[in-house]
mmCIF file of C-alpha atoms in Angstrom:
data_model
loop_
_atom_site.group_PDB
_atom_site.id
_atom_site.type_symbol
_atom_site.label_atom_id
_atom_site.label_comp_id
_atom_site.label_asym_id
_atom_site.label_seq_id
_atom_site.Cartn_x
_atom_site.Cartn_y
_atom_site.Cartn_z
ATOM 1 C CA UNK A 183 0.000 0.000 0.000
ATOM 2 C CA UNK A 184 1.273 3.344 -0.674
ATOM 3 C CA UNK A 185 2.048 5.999 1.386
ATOM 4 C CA UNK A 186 -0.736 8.055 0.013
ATOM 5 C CA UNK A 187 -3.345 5.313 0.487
ATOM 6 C CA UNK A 188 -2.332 4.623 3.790
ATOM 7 C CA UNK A 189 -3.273 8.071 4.477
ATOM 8 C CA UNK A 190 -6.057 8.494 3.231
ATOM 9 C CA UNK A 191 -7.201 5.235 4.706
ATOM 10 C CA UNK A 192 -5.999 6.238 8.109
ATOM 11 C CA UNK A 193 -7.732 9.718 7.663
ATOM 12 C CA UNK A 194 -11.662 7.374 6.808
ATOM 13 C CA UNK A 195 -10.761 5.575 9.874
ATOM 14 C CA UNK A 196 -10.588 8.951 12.252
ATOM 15 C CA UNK A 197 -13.575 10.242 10.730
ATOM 16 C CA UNK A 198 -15.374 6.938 11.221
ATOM 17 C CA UNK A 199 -14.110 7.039 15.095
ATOM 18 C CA UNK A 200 -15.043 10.648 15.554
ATOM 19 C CA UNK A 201 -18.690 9.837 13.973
ATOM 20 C CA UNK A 202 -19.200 7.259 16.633
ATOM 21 C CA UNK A 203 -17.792 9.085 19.567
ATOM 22 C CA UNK A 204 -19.464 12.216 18.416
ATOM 23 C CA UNK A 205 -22.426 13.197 21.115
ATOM 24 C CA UNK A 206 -26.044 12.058 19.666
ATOM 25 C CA UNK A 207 -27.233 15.573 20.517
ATOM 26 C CA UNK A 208 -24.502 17.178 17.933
ATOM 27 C CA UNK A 209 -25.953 14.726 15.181
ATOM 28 C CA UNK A 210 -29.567 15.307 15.865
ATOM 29 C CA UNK A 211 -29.826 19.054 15.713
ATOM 30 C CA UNK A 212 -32.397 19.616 12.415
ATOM 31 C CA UNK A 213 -31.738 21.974 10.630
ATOM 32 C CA UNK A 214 -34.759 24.031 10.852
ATOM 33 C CA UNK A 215 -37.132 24.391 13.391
ATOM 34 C CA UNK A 216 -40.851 25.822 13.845
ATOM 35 C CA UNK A 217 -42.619 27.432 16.796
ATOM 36 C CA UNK A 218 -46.621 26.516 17.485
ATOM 37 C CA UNK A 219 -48.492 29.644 18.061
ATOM 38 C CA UNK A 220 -52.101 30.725 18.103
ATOM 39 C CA UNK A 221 -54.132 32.852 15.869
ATOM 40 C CA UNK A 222 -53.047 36.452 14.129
ATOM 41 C CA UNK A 223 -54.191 39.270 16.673
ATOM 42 C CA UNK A 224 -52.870 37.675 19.988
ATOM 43 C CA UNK A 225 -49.522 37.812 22.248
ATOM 44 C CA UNK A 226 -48.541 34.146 21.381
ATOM 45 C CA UNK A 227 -48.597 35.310 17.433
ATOM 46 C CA UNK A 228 -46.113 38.524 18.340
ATOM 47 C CA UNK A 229 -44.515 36.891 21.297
ATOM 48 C CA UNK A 230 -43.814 33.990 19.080
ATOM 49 C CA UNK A 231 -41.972 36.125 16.528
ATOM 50 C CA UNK A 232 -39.407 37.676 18.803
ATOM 51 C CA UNK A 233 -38.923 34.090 20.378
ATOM 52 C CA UNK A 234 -38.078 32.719 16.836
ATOM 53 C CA UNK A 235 -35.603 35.325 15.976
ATOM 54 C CA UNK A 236 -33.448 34.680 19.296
ATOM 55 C CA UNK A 237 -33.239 31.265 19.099
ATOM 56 C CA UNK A 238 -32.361 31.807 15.455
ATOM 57 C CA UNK A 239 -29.583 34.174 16.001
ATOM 58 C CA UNK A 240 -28.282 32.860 19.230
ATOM 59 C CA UNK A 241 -29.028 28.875 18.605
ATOM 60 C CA UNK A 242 -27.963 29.063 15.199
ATOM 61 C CA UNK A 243 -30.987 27.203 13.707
ATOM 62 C CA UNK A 244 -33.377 28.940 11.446
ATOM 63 C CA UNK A 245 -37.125 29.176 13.597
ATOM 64 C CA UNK A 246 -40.117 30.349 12.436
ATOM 65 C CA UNK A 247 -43.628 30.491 13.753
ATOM 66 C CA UNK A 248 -46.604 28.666 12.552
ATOM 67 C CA UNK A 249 -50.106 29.912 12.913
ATOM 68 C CA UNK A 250 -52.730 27.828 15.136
ATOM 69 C CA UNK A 251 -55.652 27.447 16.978
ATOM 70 C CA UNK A 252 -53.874 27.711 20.066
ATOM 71 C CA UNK A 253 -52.737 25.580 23.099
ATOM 72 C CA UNK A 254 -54.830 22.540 22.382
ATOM 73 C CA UNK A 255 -53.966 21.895 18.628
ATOM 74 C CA UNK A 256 -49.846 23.284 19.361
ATOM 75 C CA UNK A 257 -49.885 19.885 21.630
ATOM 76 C CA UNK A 258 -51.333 18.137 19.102
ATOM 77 C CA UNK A 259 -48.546 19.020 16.707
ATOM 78 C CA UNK A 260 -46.089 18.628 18.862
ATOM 79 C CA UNK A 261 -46.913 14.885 19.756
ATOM 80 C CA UNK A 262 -47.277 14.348 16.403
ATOM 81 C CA UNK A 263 -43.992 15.572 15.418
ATOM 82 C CA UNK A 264 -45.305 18.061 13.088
ATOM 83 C CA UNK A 265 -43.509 21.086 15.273
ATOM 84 C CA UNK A 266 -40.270 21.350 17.202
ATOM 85 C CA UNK A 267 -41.408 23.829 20.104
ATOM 86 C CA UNK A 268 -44.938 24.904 21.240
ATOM 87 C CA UNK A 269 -46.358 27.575 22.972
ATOM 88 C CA UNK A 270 -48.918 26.610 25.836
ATOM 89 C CA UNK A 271 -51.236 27.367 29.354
ATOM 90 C CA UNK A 272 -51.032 25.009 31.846
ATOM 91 C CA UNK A 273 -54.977 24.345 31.064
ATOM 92 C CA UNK A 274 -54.595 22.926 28.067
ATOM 93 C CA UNK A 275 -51.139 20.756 29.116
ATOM 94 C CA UNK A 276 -52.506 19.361 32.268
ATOM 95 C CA UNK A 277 -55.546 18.138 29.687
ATOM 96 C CA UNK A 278 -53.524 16.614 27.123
ATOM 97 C CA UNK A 279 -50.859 14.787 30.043
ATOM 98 C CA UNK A 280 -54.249 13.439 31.509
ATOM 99 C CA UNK A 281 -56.106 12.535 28.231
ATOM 100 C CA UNK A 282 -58.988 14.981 28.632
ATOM 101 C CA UNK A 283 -58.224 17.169 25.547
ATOM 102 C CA UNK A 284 -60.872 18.154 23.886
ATOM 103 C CA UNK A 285 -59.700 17.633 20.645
ATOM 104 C CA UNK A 286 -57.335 14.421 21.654
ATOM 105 C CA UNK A 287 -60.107 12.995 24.227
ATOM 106 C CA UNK A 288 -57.839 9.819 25.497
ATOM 107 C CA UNK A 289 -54.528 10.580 24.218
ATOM 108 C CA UNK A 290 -52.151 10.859 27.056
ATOM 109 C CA UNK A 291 -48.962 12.942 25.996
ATOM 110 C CA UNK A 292 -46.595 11.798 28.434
ATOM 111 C CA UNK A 293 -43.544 12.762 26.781
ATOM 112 C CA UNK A 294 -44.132 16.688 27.199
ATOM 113 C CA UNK A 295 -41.556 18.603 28.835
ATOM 114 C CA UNK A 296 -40.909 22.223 29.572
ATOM 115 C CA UNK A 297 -38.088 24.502 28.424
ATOM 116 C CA UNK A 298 -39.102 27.755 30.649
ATOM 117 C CA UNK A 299 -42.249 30.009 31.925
ATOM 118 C CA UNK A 300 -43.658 32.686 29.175
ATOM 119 C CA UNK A 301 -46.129 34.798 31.323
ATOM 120 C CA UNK A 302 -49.490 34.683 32.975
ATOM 121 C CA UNK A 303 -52.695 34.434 30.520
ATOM 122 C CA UNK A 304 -55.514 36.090 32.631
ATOM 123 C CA UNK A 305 -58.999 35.910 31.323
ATOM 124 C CA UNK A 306 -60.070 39.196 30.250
ATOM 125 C CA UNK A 307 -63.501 40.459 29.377
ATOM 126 C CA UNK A 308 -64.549 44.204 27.587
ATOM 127 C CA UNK A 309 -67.336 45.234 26.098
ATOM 128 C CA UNK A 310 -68.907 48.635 23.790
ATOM 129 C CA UNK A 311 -70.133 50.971 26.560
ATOM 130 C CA UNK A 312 -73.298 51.744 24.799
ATOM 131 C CA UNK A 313 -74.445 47.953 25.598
ATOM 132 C CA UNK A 314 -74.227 48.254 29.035
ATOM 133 C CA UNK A 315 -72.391 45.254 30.116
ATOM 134 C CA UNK A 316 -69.901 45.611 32.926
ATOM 135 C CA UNK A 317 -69.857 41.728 34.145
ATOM 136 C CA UNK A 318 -70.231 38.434 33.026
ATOM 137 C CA UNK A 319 -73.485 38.212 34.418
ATOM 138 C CA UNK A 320 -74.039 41.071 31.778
ATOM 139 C CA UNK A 321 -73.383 38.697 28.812
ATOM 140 C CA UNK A 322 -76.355 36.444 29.320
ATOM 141 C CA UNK A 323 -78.233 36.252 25.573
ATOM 142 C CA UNK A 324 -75.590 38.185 24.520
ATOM 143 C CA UNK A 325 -73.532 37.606 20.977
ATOM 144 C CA UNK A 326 -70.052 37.050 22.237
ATOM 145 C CA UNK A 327 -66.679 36.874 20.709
ATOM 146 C CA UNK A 328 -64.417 33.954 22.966
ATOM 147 C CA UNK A 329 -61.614 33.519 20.583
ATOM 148 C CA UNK A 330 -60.630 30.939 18.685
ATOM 149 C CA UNK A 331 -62.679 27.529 18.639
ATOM 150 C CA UNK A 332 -59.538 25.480 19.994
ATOM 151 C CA UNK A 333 -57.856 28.226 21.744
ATOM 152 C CA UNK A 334 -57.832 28.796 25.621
ATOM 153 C CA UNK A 335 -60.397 31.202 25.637
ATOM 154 C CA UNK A 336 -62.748 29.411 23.507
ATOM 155 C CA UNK A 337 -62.142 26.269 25.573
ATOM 156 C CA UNK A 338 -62.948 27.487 29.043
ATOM 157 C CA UNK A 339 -64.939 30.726 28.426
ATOM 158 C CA UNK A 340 -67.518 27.955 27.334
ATOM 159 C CA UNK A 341 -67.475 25.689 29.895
ATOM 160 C CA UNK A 342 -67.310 28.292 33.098
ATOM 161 C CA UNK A 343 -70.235 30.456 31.304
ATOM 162 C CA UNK A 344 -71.915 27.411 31.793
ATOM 163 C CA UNK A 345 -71.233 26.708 34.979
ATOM 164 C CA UNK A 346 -72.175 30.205 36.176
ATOM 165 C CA UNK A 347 -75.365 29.682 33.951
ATOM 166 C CA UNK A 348 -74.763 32.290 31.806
ATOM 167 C CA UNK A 349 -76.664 31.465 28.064
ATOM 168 C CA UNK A 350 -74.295 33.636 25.729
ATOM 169 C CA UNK A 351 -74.002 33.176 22.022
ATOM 170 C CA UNK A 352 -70.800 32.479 21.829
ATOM 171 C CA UNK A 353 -69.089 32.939 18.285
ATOM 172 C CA UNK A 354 -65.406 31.778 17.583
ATOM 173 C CA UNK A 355 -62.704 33.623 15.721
ATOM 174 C CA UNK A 356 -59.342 35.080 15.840
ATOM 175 C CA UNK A 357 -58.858 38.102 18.018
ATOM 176 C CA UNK A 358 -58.576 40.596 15.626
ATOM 177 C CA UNK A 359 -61.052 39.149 13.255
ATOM 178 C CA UNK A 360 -63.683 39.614 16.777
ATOM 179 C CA UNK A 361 -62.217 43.017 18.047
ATOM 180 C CA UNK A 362 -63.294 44.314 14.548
ATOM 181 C CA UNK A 363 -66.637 42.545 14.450
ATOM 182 C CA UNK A 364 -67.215 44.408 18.008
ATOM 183 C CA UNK A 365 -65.979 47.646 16.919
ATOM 184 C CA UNK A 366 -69.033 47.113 14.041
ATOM 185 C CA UNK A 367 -71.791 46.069 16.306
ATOM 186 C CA UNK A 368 -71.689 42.158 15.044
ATOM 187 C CA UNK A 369 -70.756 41.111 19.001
ATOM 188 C CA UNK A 370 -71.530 42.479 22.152
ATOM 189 C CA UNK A 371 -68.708 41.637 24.216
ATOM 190 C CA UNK A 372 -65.632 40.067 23.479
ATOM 191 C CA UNK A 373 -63.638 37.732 26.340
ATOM 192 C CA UNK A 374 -60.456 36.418 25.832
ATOM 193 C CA UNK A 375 -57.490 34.901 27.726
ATOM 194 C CA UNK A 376 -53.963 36.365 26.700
ATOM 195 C CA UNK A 377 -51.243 37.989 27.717
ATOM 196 C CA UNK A 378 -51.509 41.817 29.037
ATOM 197 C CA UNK A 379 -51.798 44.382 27.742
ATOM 198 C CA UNK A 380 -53.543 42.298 24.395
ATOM 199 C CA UNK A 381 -53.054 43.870 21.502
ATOM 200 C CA UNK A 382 -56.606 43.732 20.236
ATOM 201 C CA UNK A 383 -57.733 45.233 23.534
ATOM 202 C CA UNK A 384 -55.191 48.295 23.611
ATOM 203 C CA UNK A 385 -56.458 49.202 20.057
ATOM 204 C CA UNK A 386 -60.213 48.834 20.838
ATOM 205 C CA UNK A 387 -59.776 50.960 23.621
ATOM 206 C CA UNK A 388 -57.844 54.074 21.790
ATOM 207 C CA UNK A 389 -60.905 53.557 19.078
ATOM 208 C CA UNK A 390 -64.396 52.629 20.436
ATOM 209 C CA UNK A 391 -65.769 53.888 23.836
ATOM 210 C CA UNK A 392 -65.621 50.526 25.683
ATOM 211 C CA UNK A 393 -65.511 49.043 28.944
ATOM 212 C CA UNK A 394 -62.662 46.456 30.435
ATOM 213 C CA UNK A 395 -64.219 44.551 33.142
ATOM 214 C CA UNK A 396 -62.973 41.836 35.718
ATOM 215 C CA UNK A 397 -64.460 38.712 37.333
ATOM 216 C CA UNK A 398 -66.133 39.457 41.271
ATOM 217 C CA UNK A 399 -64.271 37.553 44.177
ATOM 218 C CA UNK A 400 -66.913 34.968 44.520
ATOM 219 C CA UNK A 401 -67.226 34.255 40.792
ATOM 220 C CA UNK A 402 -63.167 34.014 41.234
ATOM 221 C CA UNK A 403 -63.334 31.803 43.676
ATOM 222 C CA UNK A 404 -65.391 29.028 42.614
ATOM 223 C CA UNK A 405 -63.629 28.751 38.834
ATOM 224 C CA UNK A 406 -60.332 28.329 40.499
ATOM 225 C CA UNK A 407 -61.907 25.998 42.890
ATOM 226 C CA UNK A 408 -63.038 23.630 39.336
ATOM 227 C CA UNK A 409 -59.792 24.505 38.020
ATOM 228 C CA UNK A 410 -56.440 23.622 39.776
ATOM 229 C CA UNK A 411 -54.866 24.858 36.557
ATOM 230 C CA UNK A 412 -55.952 28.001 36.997
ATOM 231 C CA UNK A 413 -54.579 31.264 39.668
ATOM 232 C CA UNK A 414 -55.912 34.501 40.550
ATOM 233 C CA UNK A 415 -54.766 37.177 38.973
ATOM 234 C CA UNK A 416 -54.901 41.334 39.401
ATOM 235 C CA UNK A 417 -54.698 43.326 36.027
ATOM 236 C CA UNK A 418 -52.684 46.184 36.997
ATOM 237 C CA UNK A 419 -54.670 49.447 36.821
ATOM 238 C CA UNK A 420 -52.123 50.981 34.604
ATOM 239 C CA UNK A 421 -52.255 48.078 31.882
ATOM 240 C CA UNK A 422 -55.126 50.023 29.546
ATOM 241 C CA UNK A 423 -55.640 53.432 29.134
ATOM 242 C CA UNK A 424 -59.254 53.366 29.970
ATOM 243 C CA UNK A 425 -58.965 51.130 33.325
ATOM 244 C CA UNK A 426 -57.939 53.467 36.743
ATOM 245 C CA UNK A 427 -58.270 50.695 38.742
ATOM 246 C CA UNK A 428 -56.937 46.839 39.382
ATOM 247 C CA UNK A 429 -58.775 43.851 37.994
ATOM 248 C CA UNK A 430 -59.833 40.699 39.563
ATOM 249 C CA UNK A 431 -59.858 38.063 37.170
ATOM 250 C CA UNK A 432 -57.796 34.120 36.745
ATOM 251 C CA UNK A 433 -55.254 33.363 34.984
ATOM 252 C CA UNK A 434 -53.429 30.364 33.624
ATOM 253 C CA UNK A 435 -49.391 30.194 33.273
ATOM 254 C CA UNK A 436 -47.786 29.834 29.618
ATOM 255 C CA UNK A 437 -45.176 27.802 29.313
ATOM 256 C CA UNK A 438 -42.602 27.113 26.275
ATOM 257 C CA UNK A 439 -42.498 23.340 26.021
ATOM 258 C CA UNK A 440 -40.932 20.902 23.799
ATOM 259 C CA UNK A 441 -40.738 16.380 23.332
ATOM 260 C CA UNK A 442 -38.878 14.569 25.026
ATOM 261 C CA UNK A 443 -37.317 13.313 21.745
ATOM 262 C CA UNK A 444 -35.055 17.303 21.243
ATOM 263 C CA UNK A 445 -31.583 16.679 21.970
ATOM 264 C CA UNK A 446 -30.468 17.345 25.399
ATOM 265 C CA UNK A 447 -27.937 19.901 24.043
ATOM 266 C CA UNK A 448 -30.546 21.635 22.051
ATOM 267 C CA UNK A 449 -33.019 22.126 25.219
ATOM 268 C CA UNK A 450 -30.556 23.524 26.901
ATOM 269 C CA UNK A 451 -29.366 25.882 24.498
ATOM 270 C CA UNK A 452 -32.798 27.447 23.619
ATOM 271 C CA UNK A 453 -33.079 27.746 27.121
ATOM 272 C CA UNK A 454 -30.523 29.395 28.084
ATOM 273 C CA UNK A 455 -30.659 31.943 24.569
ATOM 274 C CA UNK A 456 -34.174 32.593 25.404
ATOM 275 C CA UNK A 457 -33.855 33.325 29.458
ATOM 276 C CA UNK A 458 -30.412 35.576 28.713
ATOM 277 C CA UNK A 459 -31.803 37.644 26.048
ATOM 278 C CA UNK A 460 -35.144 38.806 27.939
ATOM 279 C CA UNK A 461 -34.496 42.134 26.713
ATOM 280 C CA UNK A 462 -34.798 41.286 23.206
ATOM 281 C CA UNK A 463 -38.179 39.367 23.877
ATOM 282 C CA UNK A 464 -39.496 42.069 26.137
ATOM 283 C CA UNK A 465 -38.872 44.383 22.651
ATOM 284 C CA UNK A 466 -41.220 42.404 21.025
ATOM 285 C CA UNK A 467 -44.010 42.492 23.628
ATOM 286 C CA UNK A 468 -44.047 43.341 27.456
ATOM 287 C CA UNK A 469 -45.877 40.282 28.635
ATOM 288 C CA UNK A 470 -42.471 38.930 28.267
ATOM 289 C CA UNK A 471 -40.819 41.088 31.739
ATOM 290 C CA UNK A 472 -42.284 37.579 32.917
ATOM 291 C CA UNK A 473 -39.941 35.353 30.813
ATOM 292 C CA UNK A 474 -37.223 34.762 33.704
ATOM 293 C CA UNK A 475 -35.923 31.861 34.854
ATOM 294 C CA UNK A 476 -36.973 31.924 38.615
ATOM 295 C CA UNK A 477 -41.068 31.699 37.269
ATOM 296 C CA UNK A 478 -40.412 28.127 36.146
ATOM 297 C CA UNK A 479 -41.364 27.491 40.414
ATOM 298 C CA UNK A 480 -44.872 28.140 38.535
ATOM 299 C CA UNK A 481 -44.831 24.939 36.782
ATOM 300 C CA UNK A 482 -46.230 22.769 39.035
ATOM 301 C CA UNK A 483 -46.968 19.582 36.953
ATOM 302 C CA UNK A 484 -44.951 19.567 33.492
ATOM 303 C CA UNK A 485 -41.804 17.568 33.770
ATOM 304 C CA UNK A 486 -38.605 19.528 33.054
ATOM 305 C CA UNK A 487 -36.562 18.837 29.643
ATOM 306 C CA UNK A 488 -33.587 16.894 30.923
ATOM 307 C CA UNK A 489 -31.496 20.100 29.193
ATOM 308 C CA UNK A 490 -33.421 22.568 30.552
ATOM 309 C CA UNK A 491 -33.210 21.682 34.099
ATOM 310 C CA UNK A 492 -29.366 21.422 33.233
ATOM 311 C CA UNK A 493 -29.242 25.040 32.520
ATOM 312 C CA UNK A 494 -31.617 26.109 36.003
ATOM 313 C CA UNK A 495 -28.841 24.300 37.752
ATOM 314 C CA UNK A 496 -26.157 26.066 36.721
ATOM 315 C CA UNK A 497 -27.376 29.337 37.709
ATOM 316 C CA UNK A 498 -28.783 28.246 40.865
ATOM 317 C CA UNK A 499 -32.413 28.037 40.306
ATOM 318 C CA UNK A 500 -34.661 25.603 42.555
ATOM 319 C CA UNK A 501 -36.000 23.272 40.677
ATOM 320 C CA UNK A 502 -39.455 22.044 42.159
ATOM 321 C CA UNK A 503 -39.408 18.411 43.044
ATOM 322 C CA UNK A 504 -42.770 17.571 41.168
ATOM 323 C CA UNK A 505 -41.179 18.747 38.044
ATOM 324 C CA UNK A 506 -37.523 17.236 38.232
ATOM 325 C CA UNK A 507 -36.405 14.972 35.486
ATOM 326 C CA UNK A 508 -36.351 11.510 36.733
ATOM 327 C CA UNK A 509 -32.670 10.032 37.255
#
């Protein structure tokens, strides 16, 4: 064999080594990824956006969003493998970990994990002036706009309205298809759960004369009693221009979560990009001051990404036990 052969055949032999010692995460890493949203008009839609452009520049892997439904269907996608990272309340994951989805009924996804906390969704409620309504109570045999179909809001507005006993005509939609059919006269009221202040909301406000209303303690009360998913929550009087004081309302945490299946090295890194460049993210939309690393103590039930928790460590976050990767 010549000298040049011997080479070259000593070179293959490296390269075959270094292939087989290389770390599985290294040769997973696609080479695109997207991000499950919600509908145009909302703070997962803009939120979304500035997410996909840090993990693009900082991760290195070209992210964009796609437009959904919302929580229920992102899950969908993302057990399905049709999406790399999804965008979801707590609602909505604690139904598809249990099998109660709506739109999955039986389908346990056990192989969610979380990456990091987004922000608080409270439910929020506003209405023209000229129709009078300043409650919930207010939107019995009313035409109502909840959002879309599959989305948060247009899963539990519907079943809590019921509860309470409250017969609205509910209509489905995104949220700026429904803030413009309110600014017409097509709805009455439009209730929502997003992020504050919700960009469909803040322009209603600066061009119909409208009214923001919360939830009363006792109505509170007994929808966080039927819902362990869900908080209580105070809208800060400052968030909308027409509001001078607090509202009482719930809420339901958003978390960024991903399968079990993304490389270790790959959780981690989106992690930590995301969680060290809260600046950029807050650029893109203010619900994201909430993006920081010690809210993931809000999680209370979604297991931690085995690369995520790796990153929490390192800077000394707690992580809770219920939500620690298992060994």
């Amino acid at each position: 064999m010549t000298t040049l052969k011997r080479r070259l055949t000593a070179g293959a032999a490296a390269a075959a080594l270094l292939a087989l010692i290389a770390p599985a995460s290294a040769q997973d890493m696609p080479s695109s990824m997207t991000i499950a949203t919600a509908a145009p008009g909302g703070v997962y839609a803009v939120y979304g956006e500035g997410l996909a452009k840090i993990i693009t520049e900082e991760v290195g892997i070209p992210t964009s969003t796609r437009q959904t439904q919302g929580p229920p269907q992102n899950l969908i996608l993302l057990n399905g493998g049709q999406t790399e990272i999804a965008m979801t309340t707590s609602g909505p994951a604690y139904e598809s970990m249990t099998g109660e989805s709506e739109l999955a009924p039986g389908v346990k996804y056990e192989g969610m994990r979380a990456l990091f906390a987004m922000y608080p969704t409270p439910f929020q409620m506003i209405a023209l002036k000229s129709s009078g309504i300043t409650s919930l109570e207010g939107l019995d045999g009313k035409r109502v706009g909840s959002g879309p179909r599959a989305g948060t809001g247009g899963t539990y507005w519907v079943r809590w309205l019921d509860s309470m006993g409250i017969d609205a005509n509910l209509q489905y939609g995104s949220a700026s298809d429904q803030s413009s059919q309110l600014a017409d006269g097509r709805l009455d009221a439009f209730i929502l759960a997003g992020g504050i202040p919700h960009p469909s909301f803040s322009e209603l406000e600066t061009t119909q004369d409208v009214t923001i209303f919360g939830m009363d303690t006792a109505t509170r009360d007994k929808i966080l009693e039927a819902n362990p998913s869900a908080v209580a929550f105070t809208i800060p009087a400052s968030t909308y221009k027409s509001v001078d004081t607090p509202l009482e309302t719930a809420a339901m945490w958003n978390f960024v979560v991903v399968d079990e299946t993304m490389p270790e090295e790959l959780a981690y890194k989106i992690t930590k990009a995301v969680l060290e460049n809260n600046p950029k993210l807050k650029a893109t939309h203010a619900a994201a001051k909430d993006t920081v690393a010690e809210n993931i103590s809000n999680d209370t039930f979604i297991p931690l990404h085995p690369g995520a928790a790796r990153y929490y460590e390192e800077i000394g976050i707690a992580i809770p036990d219920a939500i620690k990767p298992a060994d």
